[in-house]
Amino acid sequence: MTLLLTALACSAQAHDAPKIFLDPGHGASGNPGNESALCVSEQDAMLALALKVEERLLERGARVELARREGELVSYDDRLEAAKTWDADVFVSLHSDVRAPVPEDEGCVSVEDGEGFSILWGEDAEDATLPGRRKDLARAIGTQMARSGFVPYRGDSYGTLYVEDEVVPGVFVDRHEPHQRIKMLRRPVMPSVLVETHHAWVADEAELWRHPVVVVAFADALFEAVSQGR
């Protein structure tokens, strides 16, 4: 796998400090998520990533609130309430994907195909303005990540469960049955997206997301996307 990262220059335009609620995926009681090819749980990998992304976002001037920190198990309802109470501008949930078919091997799974990021958003909302704002946020993040050299996933394994955006590669809308749709995409009262940073079973890609230059490039892309949308 080849992932070419280009340096993303800091914007010369002054931004009001965005309030980004950063949710390291999983980490609720009994829900550690997947286990990567590196034998690291999704909840641990995403917390490690979120802490580094937070550091860079703060350097860029953003205000950041993390849904959970080391040693904490936080329910999804509590995360939603925390984001609402803090009056976040956006809710960004960080995950690593695993893409079917599931190998029968025991232990840490390693595969060769399916690398790339995907950004998921949902249409369900009581506020009629939210779906459009979610789509705009997803497209902005996808555009900035692609400009930074991240490769978008084309959704080969998603079938009809997620439908790819017609404008920005790597962006998908959740089309599960209504009762199966992701809570973090339908319940936040501010624009929300779920970023599948990479395919956890591709060892090279999982290792890549541990590198500081990759984390900085992603955090800068997120900052620019959120700032330009305000």
PDB file of C-alpha atoms in Angstrom:
ATOM      1  CA  MET A   1       0.000   0.000   0.000  1.00  0.00           C
ATOM      2  CA  THR A   2       1.237   3.457  -0.849  1.00  0.00           C
ATOM      3  CA  LEU A   3      -0.051   6.545   0.882  1.00  0.00           C
ATOM      4  CA  LEU A   4       1.558   9.797  -0.224  1.00  0.00           C
ATOM      5  CA  LEU A   5       1.133  12.609   2.254  1.00  0.00           C
ATOM      6  CA  THR A   6       1.698  16.195   1.266  1.00  0.00           C
ATOM      7  CA  ALA A   7       2.308  18.950   3.772  1.00  0.00           C
ATOM      8  CA  LEU A   8      -0.843  20.917   4.451  1.00  0.00           C
ATOM      9  CA  ALA A   9       0.093  24.551   4.944  1.00  0.00           C
ATOM     10  CA  CYS A  10      -1.567  26.434   7.766  1.00  0.00           C
ATOM     11  CA  SER A  11      -4.203  28.773   6.397  1.00  0.00           C
ATOM     12  CA  ALA A  12      -3.232  32.420   6.441  1.00  0.00           C
ATOM     13  CA  GLN A  13      -6.846  33.318   7.123  1.00  0.00           C
ATOM     14  CA  ALA A  14      -7.703  33.885  10.766  1.00  0.00           C
ATOM     15  CA  HIS A  15     -10.397  31.557  12.056  1.00  0.00           C
ATOM     16  CA  ASP A  16     -12.655  31.818  15.075  1.00  0.00           C
ATOM     17  CA  ALA A  17     -11.659  28.961  17.350  1.00  0.00           C
ATOM     18  CA  PRO A  18     -13.912  26.003  16.434  1.00  0.00           C
ATOM     19  CA  LYS A  19     -15.282  23.798  19.196  1.00  0.00           C
ATOM     20  CA  ILE A  20     -14.606  20.204  18.184  1.00  0.00           C
ATOM     21  CA  PHE A  21     -16.038  17.349  20.241  1.00  0.00           C
ATOM     22  CA  LEU A  22     -13.697  14.447  19.498  1.00  0.00           C
ATOM     23  CA  ASP A  23     -15.076  10.985  20.199  1.00  0.00           C
ATOM     24  CA  PRO A  24     -12.548   8.115  20.310  1.00  0.00           C
ATOM     25  CA  GLY A  25     -14.692   5.280  19.000  1.00  0.00           C
ATOM     26  CA  HIS A  26     -15.891   2.459  21.248  1.00  0.00           C
ATOM     27  CA  GLY A  27     -14.637   2.504  24.840  1.00  0.00           C
ATOM     28  CA  ALA A  28     -18.099   1.944  26.278  1.00  0.00           C
ATOM     29  CA  SER A  29     -18.731  -0.916  28.696  1.00  0.00           C
ATOM     30  CA  GLY A  30     -18.396  -4.247  26.859  1.00  0.00           C
ATOM     31  CA  ASN A  31     -17.619  -2.618  23.498  1.00  0.00           C
ATOM     32  CA  PRO A  32     -13.867  -2.518  22.703  1.00  0.00           C
ATOM     33  CA  GLY A  33     -14.454  -2.602  18.940  1.00  0.00           C
ATOM     34  CA  ASN A  34     -12.325  -4.533  16.485  1.00  0.00           C
ATOM     35  CA  GLU A  35      -8.815  -5.909  16.975  1.00  0.00           C
ATOM     36  CA  SER A  36      -6.305  -4.709  14.407  1.00  0.00           C
ATOM     37  CA  ALA A  37      -3.645  -6.614  12.507  1.00  0.00           C
ATOM     38  CA  LEU A  38      -1.270  -5.176  15.129  1.00  0.00           C
ATOM     39  CA  CYS A  39      -3.292  -6.867  17.911  1.00  0.00           C
ATOM     40  CA  VAL A  40      -4.537  -3.546  19.309  1.00  0.00           C
ATOM     41  CA  SER A  41      -8.199  -2.992  20.161  1.00  0.00           C
ATOM     42  CA  GLU A  42     -10.069  -0.264  18.335  1.00  0.00           C
ATOM     43  CA  GLN A  43     -10.917   1.509  21.595  1.00  0.00           C
ATOM     44  CA  ASP A  44      -7.204   1.752  22.509  1.00  0.00           C
ATOM     45  CA  ALA A  45      -6.004   2.687  19.026  1.00  0.00           C
ATOM     46  CA  MET A  46      -8.602   5.435  18.655  1.00  0.00           C
ATOM     47  CA  LEU A  47      -7.929   6.870  22.099  1.00  0.00           C
ATOM     48  CA  ALA A  48      -4.209   7.047  21.326  1.00  0.00           C
ATOM     49  CA  LEU A  49      -5.006   8.750  18.027  1.00  0.00           C
ATOM     50  CA  ALA A  50      -7.528  11.162  19.560  1.00  0.00           C
ATOM     51  CA  LEU A  51      -5.046  12.331  22.193  1.00  0.00           C
ATOM     52  CA  LYS A  52      -2.496  13.172  19.487  1.00  0.00           C
ATOM     53  CA  VAL A  53      -5.109  14.817  17.275  1.00  0.00           C
ATOM     54  CA  GLU A  54      -6.288  16.871  20.251  1.00  0.00           C
ATOM     55  CA  GLU A  55      -2.734  18.097  20.843  1.00  0.00           C
ATOM     56  CA  ARG A  56      -2.379  19.275  17.248  1.00  0.00           C
ATOM     57  CA  LEU A  57      -5.831  20.863  17.141  1.00  0.00           C
ATOM     58  CA  LEU A  58      -5.034  22.843  20.260  1.00  0.00           C
ATOM     59  CA  GLU A  59      -1.813  24.024  18.609  1.00  0.00           C
ATOM     60  CA  ARG A  60      -3.885  25.228  15.657  1.00  0.00           C
ATOM     61  CA  GLY A  61      -6.155  27.206  17.994  1.00  0.00           C
ATOM     62  CA  ALA A  62      -9.178  24.929  18.189  1.00  0.00           C
ATOM     63  CA  ARG A  63     -11.095  24.217  21.365  1.00  0.00           C
ATOM     64  CA  VAL A  64     -11.354  20.477  21.920  1.00  0.00           C
ATOM     65  CA  GLU A  65     -13.341  18.235  24.231  1.00  0.00           C
ATOM     66  CA  LEU A  66     -12.651  14.491  24.319  1.00  0.00           C
ATOM     67  CA  ALA A  67     -15.502  12.057  24.926  1.00  0.00           C
ATOM     68  CA  ARG A  68     -13.282   9.839  27.059  1.00  0.00           C
ATOM     69  CA  ARG A  69      -9.745   9.608  28.350  1.00  0.00           C
ATOM     70  CA  GLU A  70      -7.374   6.930  29.611  1.00  0.00           C
ATOM     71  CA  GLY A  71      -9.049   4.434  31.927  1.00  0.00           C
ATOM     72  CA  GLU A  72     -12.571   5.720  31.277  1.00  0.00           C
ATOM     73  CA  LEU A  73     -15.559   3.790  29.954  1.00  0.00           C
ATOM     74  CA  VAL A  74     -18.191   6.290  28.823  1.00  0.00           C
ATOM     75  CA  SER A  75     -21.669   5.436  27.581  1.00  0.00           C
ATOM     76  CA  TYR A  76     -22.767   6.785  24.213  1.00  0.00           C
ATOM     77  CA  ASP A  77     -25.660   8.672  25.773  1.00  0.00           C
ATOM     78  CA  ASP A  78     -23.250  10.397  28.161  1.00  0.00           C
ATOM     79  CA  ARG A  79     -21.061  11.423  25.210  1.00  0.00           C
ATOM     80  CA  LEU A  80     -24.032  12.917  23.399  1.00  0.00           C
ATOM     81  CA  GLU A  81     -25.072  14.837  26.496  1.00  0.00           C
ATOM     82  CA  ALA A  82     -21.515  16.095  27.058  1.00  0.00           C
ATOM     83  CA  ALA A  83     -21.275  17.400  23.488  1.00  0.00           C
ATOM     84  CA  LYS A  84     -24.647  19.139  23.831  1.00  0.00           C
ATOM     85  CA  THR A  85     -23.790  20.672  27.214  1.00  0.00           C
ATOM     86  CA  TRP A  86     -20.430  21.920  25.901  1.00  0.00           C
ATOM     87  CA  ASP A  87     -22.237  23.402  22.874  1.00  0.00           C
ATOM     88  CA  ALA A  88     -19.828  21.852  20.387  1.00  0.00           C
ATOM     89  CA  ASP A  89     -19.742  23.093  16.810  1.00  0.00           C
ATOM     90  CA  VAL A  90     -19.203  19.562  15.479  1.00  0.00           C
ATOM     91  CA  PHE A  91     -19.121  15.992  16.738  1.00  0.00           C
ATOM     92  CA  VAL A  92     -16.384  13.842  15.151  1.00  0.00           C
ATOM     93  CA  SER A  93     -16.230  10.137  16.037  1.00  0.00           C
ATOM     94  CA  LEU A  94     -12.951   8.364  15.219  1.00  0.00           C
ATOM     95  CA  HIS A  95     -12.924   4.695  14.233  1.00  0.00           C
ATOM     96  CA  SER A  96     -10.974   2.099  12.311  1.00  0.00           C
ATOM     97  CA  ASP A  97     -12.942  -0.037   9.886  1.00  0.00           C
ATOM     98  CA  VAL A  98     -12.978  -3.785   9.277  1.00  0.00           C
ATOM     99  CA  ARG A  99     -14.273  -4.736   5.886  1.00  0.00           C
ATOM    100  CA  ALA A 100     -16.041  -8.000   5.001  1.00  0.00           C
ATOM    101  CA  PRO A 101     -15.644 -10.833   4.381  1.00  0.00           C
ATOM    102  CA  VAL A 102     -14.448 -11.730   7.850  1.00  0.00           C
ATOM    103  CA  PRO A 103     -11.561 -14.248   7.715  1.00  0.00           C
ATOM    104  CA  GLU A 104     -11.963 -17.426   9.711  1.00  0.00           C
ATOM    105  CA  ASP A 105      -8.472 -17.165  11.229  1.00  0.00           C
ATOM    106  CA  GLU A 106      -8.217 -16.860  14.973  1.00  0.00           C
ATOM    107  CA  GLY A 107      -6.173 -14.131  16.580  1.00  0.00           C
ATOM    108  CA  CYS A 108      -5.139 -10.902  14.918  1.00  0.00           C
ATOM    109  CA  VAL A 109      -6.392 -10.817  11.328  1.00  0.00           C
ATOM    110  CA  SER A 110      -4.203  -9.579   8.482  1.00  0.00           C
ATOM    111  CA  VAL A 111      -5.460  -8.872   4.952  1.00  0.00           C
ATOM    112  CA  GLU A 112      -4.041  -7.091   1.913  1.00  0.00           C
ATOM    113  CA  ASP A 113      -6.973  -5.210   0.383  1.00  0.00           C
ATOM    114  CA  GLY A 114      -9.482  -2.548   1.380  1.00  0.00           C
ATOM    115  CA  GLU A 115      -7.271   0.284   2.558  1.00  0.00           C
ATOM    116  CA  GLY A 116      -8.392   3.901   2.675  1.00  0.00           C
ATOM    117  CA  PHE A 117     -10.539   6.248   4.772  1.00  0.00           C
ATOM    118  CA  SER A 118     -14.290   6.650   4.720  1.00  0.00           C
ATOM    119  CA  ILE A 119     -16.476   9.335   6.258  1.00  0.00           C
ATOM    120  CA  LEU A 120     -20.014   8.417   7.244  1.00  0.00           C
ATOM    121  CA  TRP A 121     -22.970  10.704   7.895  1.00  0.00           C
ATOM    122  CA  GLY A 122     -26.676  10.208   8.517  1.00  0.00           C
ATOM    123  CA  GLU A 123     -29.919  11.739   7.260  1.00  0.00           C
ATOM    124  CA  ASP A 124     -32.045  11.103  10.375  1.00  0.00           C
ATOM    125  CA  ALA A 125     -32.693  14.243  12.447  1.00  0.00           C
ATOM    126  CA  GLU A 126     -35.500  16.171  14.090  1.00  0.00           C
ATOM    127  CA  ASP A 127     -33.819  19.407  12.980  1.00  0.00           C
ATOM    128  CA  ALA A 128     -34.416  19.639   9.224  1.00  0.00           C
ATOM    129  CA  THR A 129     -31.195  21.620   8.724  1.00  0.00           C
ATOM    130  CA  LEU A 130     -28.915  19.000  10.267  1.00  0.00           C
ATOM    131  CA  PRO A 131     -28.648  16.454   7.411  1.00  0.00           C
ATOM    132  CA  GLY A 132     -27.388  19.084   4.984  1.00  0.00           C
ATOM    133  CA  ARG A 133     -24.895  20.391   7.524  1.00  0.00           C
ATOM    134  CA  ARG A 134     -23.683  16.849   8.206  1.00  0.00           C
ATOM    135  CA  LYS A 135     -23.190  16.237   4.510  1.00  0.00           C
ATOM    136  CA  ASP A 136     -21.282  19.512   4.167  1.00  0.00           C
ATOM    137  CA  LEU A 137     -19.026  18.560   7.083  1.00  0.00           C
ATOM    138  CA  ALA A 138     -18.380  15.078   5.686  1.00  0.00           C
ATOM    139  CA  ARG A 139     -17.563  16.470   2.251  1.00  0.00           C
ATOM    140  CA  ALA A 140     -15.271  19.134   3.706  1.00  0.00           C
ATOM    141  CA  ILE A 141     -13.292  16.597   5.750  1.00  0.00           C
ATOM    142  CA  GLY A 142     -13.095  14.191   2.817  1.00  0.00           C
ATOM    143  CA  THR A 143     -11.883  16.950   0.510  1.00  0.00           C
ATOM    144  CA  GLN A 144      -9.223  18.141   2.943  1.00  0.00           C
ATOM    145  CA  MET A 145      -8.010  14.595   3.655  1.00  0.00           C
ATOM    146  CA  ALA A 146      -7.664  13.875  -0.061  1.00  0.00           C
ATOM    147  CA  ARG A 147      -5.730  17.122  -0.523  1.00  0.00           C
ATOM    148  CA  SER A 148      -3.364  15.934   2.207  1.00  0.00           C
ATOM    149  CA  GLY A 149      -2.707  12.682   0.353  1.00  0.00           C
ATOM    150  CA  PHE A 150      -5.023  10.297   2.205  1.00  0.00           C
ATOM    151  CA  VAL A 151      -6.606   7.684  -0.048  1.00  0.00           C
ATOM    152  CA  PRO A 152     -10.424   7.368   0.008  1.00  0.00           C
ATOM    153  CA  TYR A 153     -12.044   3.953   0.301  1.00  0.00           C
ATOM    154  CA  ARG A 154     -14.461   3.273  -2.555  1.00  0.00           C
ATOM    155  CA  GLY A 155     -16.909   1.211  -0.527  1.00  0.00           C
ATOM    156  CA  ASP A 156     -16.432  -2.152  -2.244  1.00  0.00           C
ATOM    157  CA  SER A 157     -17.657  -4.071   0.807  1.00  0.00           C
ATOM    158  CA  TYR A 158     -20.413  -1.655   1.891  1.00  0.00           C
ATOM    159  CA  GLY A 159     -23.073  -2.842  -0.529  1.00  0.00           C
ATOM    160  CA  THR A 160     -26.286  -0.866  -0.023  1.00  0.00           C
ATOM    161  CA  LEU A 161     -25.640  -0.211   3.687  1.00  0.00           C
ATOM    162  CA  TYR A 162     -23.653   2.937   2.889  1.00  0.00           C
ATOM    163  CA  VAL A 163     -24.094   4.854  -0.361  1.00  0.00           C
ATOM    164  CA  GLU A 164     -21.119   6.787  -1.732  1.00  0.00           C
ATOM    165  CA  ASP A 165     -21.391  10.525  -2.226  1.00  0.00           C
ATOM    166  CA  GLU A 166     -21.723  11.675  -5.824  1.00  0.00           C
ATOM    167  CA  VAL A 167     -19.268  14.545  -5.312  1.00  0.00           C
ATOM    168  CA  VAL A 168     -16.520  13.600  -2.847  1.00  0.00           C
ATOM    169  CA  PRO A 169     -14.928  10.113  -2.906  1.00  0.00           C
ATOM    170  CA  GLY A 170     -14.766   8.381   0.467  1.00  0.00           C
ATOM    171  CA  VAL A 171     -17.934  10.032   1.821  1.00  0.00           C
ATOM    172  CA  PHE A 172     -20.956   7.794   2.472  1.00  0.00           C
ATOM    173  CA  VAL A 173     -24.477   8.211   3.812  1.00  0.00           C
ATOM    174  CA  ASP A 174     -25.825   5.597   6.238  1.00  0.00           C
ATOM    175  CA  ARG A 175     -28.621   3.582   4.600  1.00  0.00           C
ATOM    176  CA  HIS A 176     -29.081   0.813   7.164  1.00  0.00           C
ATOM    177  CA  GLU A 177     -32.612   0.032   8.243  1.00  0.00           C
ATOM    178  CA  PRO A 178     -33.710   2.910  10.523  1.00  0.00           C
ATOM    179  CA  HIS A 179     -33.433   0.881  13.751  1.00  0.00           C
ATOM    180  CA  GLN A 180     -29.862  -0.170  12.817  1.00  0.00           C
ATOM    181  CA  ARG A 181     -28.453   3.256  12.006  1.00  0.00           C
ATOM    182  CA  ILE A 182     -25.470   4.535  13.970  1.00  0.00           C
ATOM    183  CA  LYS A 183     -26.444   6.535  17.052  1.00  0.00           C
ATOM    184  CA  MET A 184     -23.543   8.984  16.683  1.00  0.00           C
ATOM    185  CA  LEU A 185     -24.786   9.905  13.203  1.00  0.00           C
ATOM    186  CA  ARG A 186     -28.430  10.523  14.113  1.00  0.00           C
ATOM    187  CA  ARG A 187     -28.519  11.739  17.722  1.00  0.00           C
ATOM    188  CA  PRO A 188     -26.033  14.657  18.114  1.00  0.00           C
ATOM    189  CA  VAL A 189     -27.719  18.067  17.946  1.00  0.00           C
ATOM    190  CA  MET A 190     -24.742  19.523  16.066  1.00  0.00           C
ATOM    191  CA  PRO A 191     -23.289  18.298  12.726  1.00  0.00           C
ATOM    192  CA  SER A 192     -21.725  14.881  13.264  1.00  0.00           C
ATOM    193  CA  VAL A 193     -19.661  12.457  11.223  1.00  0.00           C
ATOM    194  CA  LEU A 194     -17.911   9.167  11.800  1.00  0.00           C
ATOM    195  CA  VAL A 195     -14.411   8.944  10.321  1.00  0.00           C
ATOM    196  CA  GLU A 196     -13.207   5.427   9.513  1.00  0.00           C
ATOM    197  CA  THR A 197      -9.546   6.393   9.436  1.00  0.00           C
ATOM    198  CA  HIS A 198      -8.275   3.137   7.893  1.00  0.00           C
ATOM    199  CA  HIS A 199      -8.800  -0.615   7.508  1.00  0.00           C
ATOM    200  CA  ALA A 200      -7.616  -2.072  10.816  1.00  0.00           C
ATOM    201  CA  TRP A 201      -6.772  -5.453   9.268  1.00  0.00           C
ATOM    202  CA  VAL A 202      -4.263  -3.988   6.787  1.00  0.00           C
ATOM    203  CA  ALA A 203      -1.091  -4.046   8.876  1.00  0.00           C
ATOM    204  CA  ASP A 204       0.791  -1.411   6.871  1.00  0.00           C
ATOM    205  CA  GLU A 205      -2.096   1.009   7.099  1.00  0.00           C
ATOM    206  CA  ALA A 206      -2.614   0.423  10.824  1.00  0.00           C
ATOM    207  CA  GLU A 207       1.092   1.082  11.380  1.00  0.00           C
ATOM    208  CA  LEU A 208       0.968   4.207   9.220  1.00  0.00           C
ATOM    209  CA  TRP A 209      -1.615   5.835  11.494  1.00  0.00           C
ATOM    210  CA  ARG A 210       0.848   5.636  14.375  1.00  0.00           C
ATOM    211  CA  HIS A 211       3.263   8.036  12.654  1.00  0.00           C
ATOM    212  CA  PRO A 212       3.269  11.663  13.863  1.00  0.00           C
ATOM    213  CA  VAL A 213       3.308  13.110  10.315  1.00  0.00           C
ATOM    214  CA  VAL A 214       0.097  11.216   9.504  1.00  0.00           C
ATOM    215  CA  VAL A 215      -1.614  12.376  12.696  1.00  0.00           C
ATOM    216  CA  VAL A 216      -0.626  15.994  12.058  1.00  0.00           C
ATOM    217  CA  ALA A 217      -1.824  15.832   8.450  1.00  0.00           C
ATOM    218  CA  PHE A 218      -5.181  14.422   9.564  1.00  0.00           C
ATOM    219  CA  ALA A 219      -5.597  16.917  12.418  1.00  0.00           C
ATOM    220  CA  ASP A 220      -4.784  19.827  10.077  1.00  0.00           C
ATOM    221  CA  ALA A 221      -7.277  18.533   7.516  1.00  0.00           C
ATOM    222  CA  LEU A 222      -9.939  18.293  10.230  1.00  0.00           C
ATOM    223  CA  PHE A 223      -9.177  21.780  11.508  1.00  0.00           C
ATOM    224  CA  GLU A 224      -9.387  23.324   8.044  1.00  0.00           C
ATOM    225  CA  ALA A 225     -12.601  21.495   7.206  1.00  0.00           C
ATOM    226  CA  VAL A 226     -14.363  22.567  10.399  1.00  0.00           C
ATOM    227  CA  SER A 227     -13.036  26.136  10.308  1.00  0.00           C
ATOM    228  CA  GLN A 228     -13.992  26.793   6.702  1.00  0.00           C
ATOM    229  CA  GLY A 229     -17.509  25.525   7.310  1.00  0.00           C
ATOM    230  CA  ARG A 230     -18.248  28.028  10.063  1.00  0.00           C
TER     231      ARG A 230
END
